[in-house]
């Protein structure tokens, strides 16, 4: 079992580069599922999101979630990258890649990591409005807690 | 007991700082005790901890419940529900 | 609703290029899920897979499946690319990309397309052994039919 | 009735060709009739259609069941269960 790749960074990422790093030289991977979360524009009123995180704990928590997923779904590889700082509409926020011999494990692994990452990884989003007004912190969604419950 | 406190998001903004070291009285045993204690330190703290039940806490960078003892904590992170991903 | 992108080709594909084509200039997409199917080596005995397809019908069937998924999961975009010809262990076979406002629709969309693509798109795999012996056609799996049933 | 038949994978290999145009007697009405008719065209066909229940058929590039009438078909694809993806 390869250790998951975990990164918290301000720069963007390239999916193909990250997948290549995960699958290079391997012939046992039959399925790779990726999830990319992007900054959506809320009806043209959003200038940018600002992503704050808890340095150290963010990586540690992502690693705990990744390790759980590796074991639970017998994954062959996992990458989780979360950006911080200012992110414009249409830009990437988060990437999860799960690799497995077969497709359902890869789908479940990536989905599981996202559900836990949303509710347990210490990141917070603040909205900056297009009209320059002071930003509001995005409220947590009950739906995200509910999504996490499906893995019990 | 001295501990380092780190604040994030609107907890940080309301208190007006990102971290501080504070000296706690012996009566502060659990996370819940800590939050009640902080609430009494001034208007900005009262504002941040008006509804303590929504506040999330991590001891040494691991999530804990409000009934967790804080003995031995080097760093206590205090923040709103997370909204990453 | 953007029409799905459907391609049947012998060349490899680049995920980031395909995602960029799908999301370029858009600010309404919050979630992109990709599935990549790769050629696995069966215990070091596989030299290559040979992918045969029914030209014309392969594209038509992929488009029918893609249209179903777009409607069912209210997707904002969908790309499905299937390769044909000789494919070595570790190489890509198939790519599905589903874009949606939120994550569950993107996950379900990609998963749905793969389940139907496996059982309904006219492609066939033949194995060529590492020792040069004549290839065997890969038998269809009951598990693939079962996977498809979950969408009824 | 004349139709173009196209074969794929081991159906193609067993018959020894990828396509052919054949003239069908009026008694061939459904896909099932067609497969039984083909079975009688020689050893290679008998070999390809030994178990007709596993054979998949598409008329004008759309999947059909074995009880589907073939009237009006321009192209009939005949092949084993699919194994793509």
Coordinates of N, CA and C in Angstrom, one line a residue, chain A residues 52-57 61 64 82 93-94 118-126 137-140, chain B residues 6-10 12-13 56 58 60-63 75-85:
Chain A
X52 N -9.4 30.0 4.1 CA -8.5 30.0 5.3 C -8.4 28.5 5.8
X53 N -7.2 28.2 6.3 CA -7.0 26.8 6.8 C -6.2 26.9 8.1
X54 N -6.2 25.7 8.8 CA -5.4 25.6 10.0 C -4.2 24.8 9.6
X55 N -3.1 25.6 9.4 CA -1.8 24.9 8.9 C -1.4 23.8 9.9
X56 N -1.0 22.7 9.3 CA -0.6 21.6 10.1 C -1.7 20.6 10.4
X57 N -2.8 21.1 11.0 CA -4.0 20.3 11.2 C -4.7 19.9 9.9
X61 N -5.4 16.2 9.2 CA -6.8 15.7 9.1 C -7.0 15.0 7.7
X64 N -5.6 11.7 7.9 CA -6.4 10.7 8.6 C -7.5 10.2 7.8
X82 N -5.7 20.4 -1.4 CA -6.7 21.5 -1.1 C -6.0 22.8 -1.2
X93 N -10.7 24.4 -6.4 CA -10.5 24.5 -4.9 C -9.8 23.2 -4.4
X94 N -10.4 22.1 -4.8 CA -9.9 20.8 -4.1 C -9.9 19.7 -5.2
X118 N -15.1 17.6 3.6 CA -16.0 18.8 3.7 C -16.4 19.1 5.2
X119 N -16.6 18.0 6.0 CA -17.1 18.3 7.3 C -16.0 18.2 8.4
X120 N -14.8 17.7 8.1 CA -13.8 17.5 9.1 C -12.4 18.2 8.8
X121 N -12.1 18.5 7.6 CA -10.8 19.2 7.4 C -11.0 20.6 7.7
X122 N -10.0 21.2 8.4 CA -10.2 22.6 8.9 C -9.9 23.6 7.8
X123 N -10.9 23.9 7.0 CA -10.9 24.9 6.0 C -12.2 25.7 6.1
X124 N -12.1 27.0 5.8 CA -13.2 27.9 5.9 C -13.2 28.8 4.7
X125 N -14.5 29.0 4.2 CA -14.6 29.9 3.0 C -15.3 31.2 3.3
X126 N -14.7 32.3 2.8 CA -15.3 33.6 3.0 C -15.5 34.1 1.6
X137 N -18.7 34.9 5.8 CA -18.3 33.5 5.9 C -19.4 32.5 5.5
X138 N -19.0 31.6 4.6 CA -20.0 30.6 4.1 C -20.5 29.7 5.3
X139 N -21.8 29.6 5.5 CA -22.3 28.8 6.6 C -22.2 27.3 6.3
X140 N -21.9 26.5 7.3 CA -21.8 25.0 7.1 C -23.2 24.5 6.7
Chain B
X6 N -5.4 28.9 19.3 CA -5.4 29.4 17.9 C -6.8 29.5 17.4
X7 N -7.1 30.6 16.8 CA -8.5 30.9 16.4 C -8.6 31.0 14.8
X8 N -9.7 30.6 14.3 CA -9.8 30.6 12.8 C -11.2 31.2 12.4
X9 N -11.2 31.7 11.2 CA -12.4 32.2 10.5 C -13.1 33.3 11.4
X10 N -14.5 33.2 11.5 CA -15.1 34.3 12.3 C -14.8 34.3 13.8
X12 N -11.8 34.0 14.9 CA -10.6 34.8 14.9 C -10.9 36.3 14.6
X13 N -11.8 36.5 13.7 CA -12.2 37.9 13.4 C -12.9 38.6 14.6
X56 N -16.3 24.5 17.2 CA -15.5 23.3 17.1 C -14.1 23.5 17.7
X58 N -10.2 21.7 18.5 CA -9.1 20.6 18.3 C -8.1 20.7 19.4
X60 N -4.2 19.7 20.2 CA -3.1 19.2 19.5 C -3.4 18.7 18.0
X61 N -4.2 19.6 17.4 CA -4.6 19.4 16.0 C -5.4 18.1 15.7
X62 N -6.2 17.6 16.7 CA -7.2 16.6 16.5 C -8.5 17.0 17.1
X63 N -9.6 16.8 16.3 CA -10.9 17.2 16.8 C -11.3 16.5 18.1
X75 N -1.6 22.8 22.3 CA -2.3 23.8 21.4 C -3.7 23.5 21.3
X76 N -4.6 24.5 21.5 CA -6.0 24.2 21.3 C -6.5 25.2 20.2
X77 N -7.1 24.5 19.2 CA -7.7 25.3 18.0 C -9.1 25.5 18.3
X78 N -9.6 26.7 18.0 CA -11.0 27.0 18.2 C -11.6 27.7 17.0
X79 N -12.7 27.1 16.5 CA -13.1 27.6 15.1 C -14.6 27.2 14.9
X80 N -15.2 27.8 13.9 CA -16.6 27.5 13.5 C -16.6 26.2 12.7
X81 N -17.8 25.6 12.4 CA -17.9 24.4 11.6 C -17.2 24.7 10.3
X82 N -16.6 23.6 9.8 CA -15.7 23.7 8.6 C -16.5 23.8 7.3
X83 N -16.0 24.5 6.3 CA -16.7 24.7 5.1 C -15.8 24.6 3.9
X84 N -14.8 23.6 4.0 CA -13.9 23.4 2.9 C -14.4 22.5 1.8
X85 N -13.6 22.0 1.0 CA -14.0 21.1 -0.1 C -14.6 21.7 -1.3

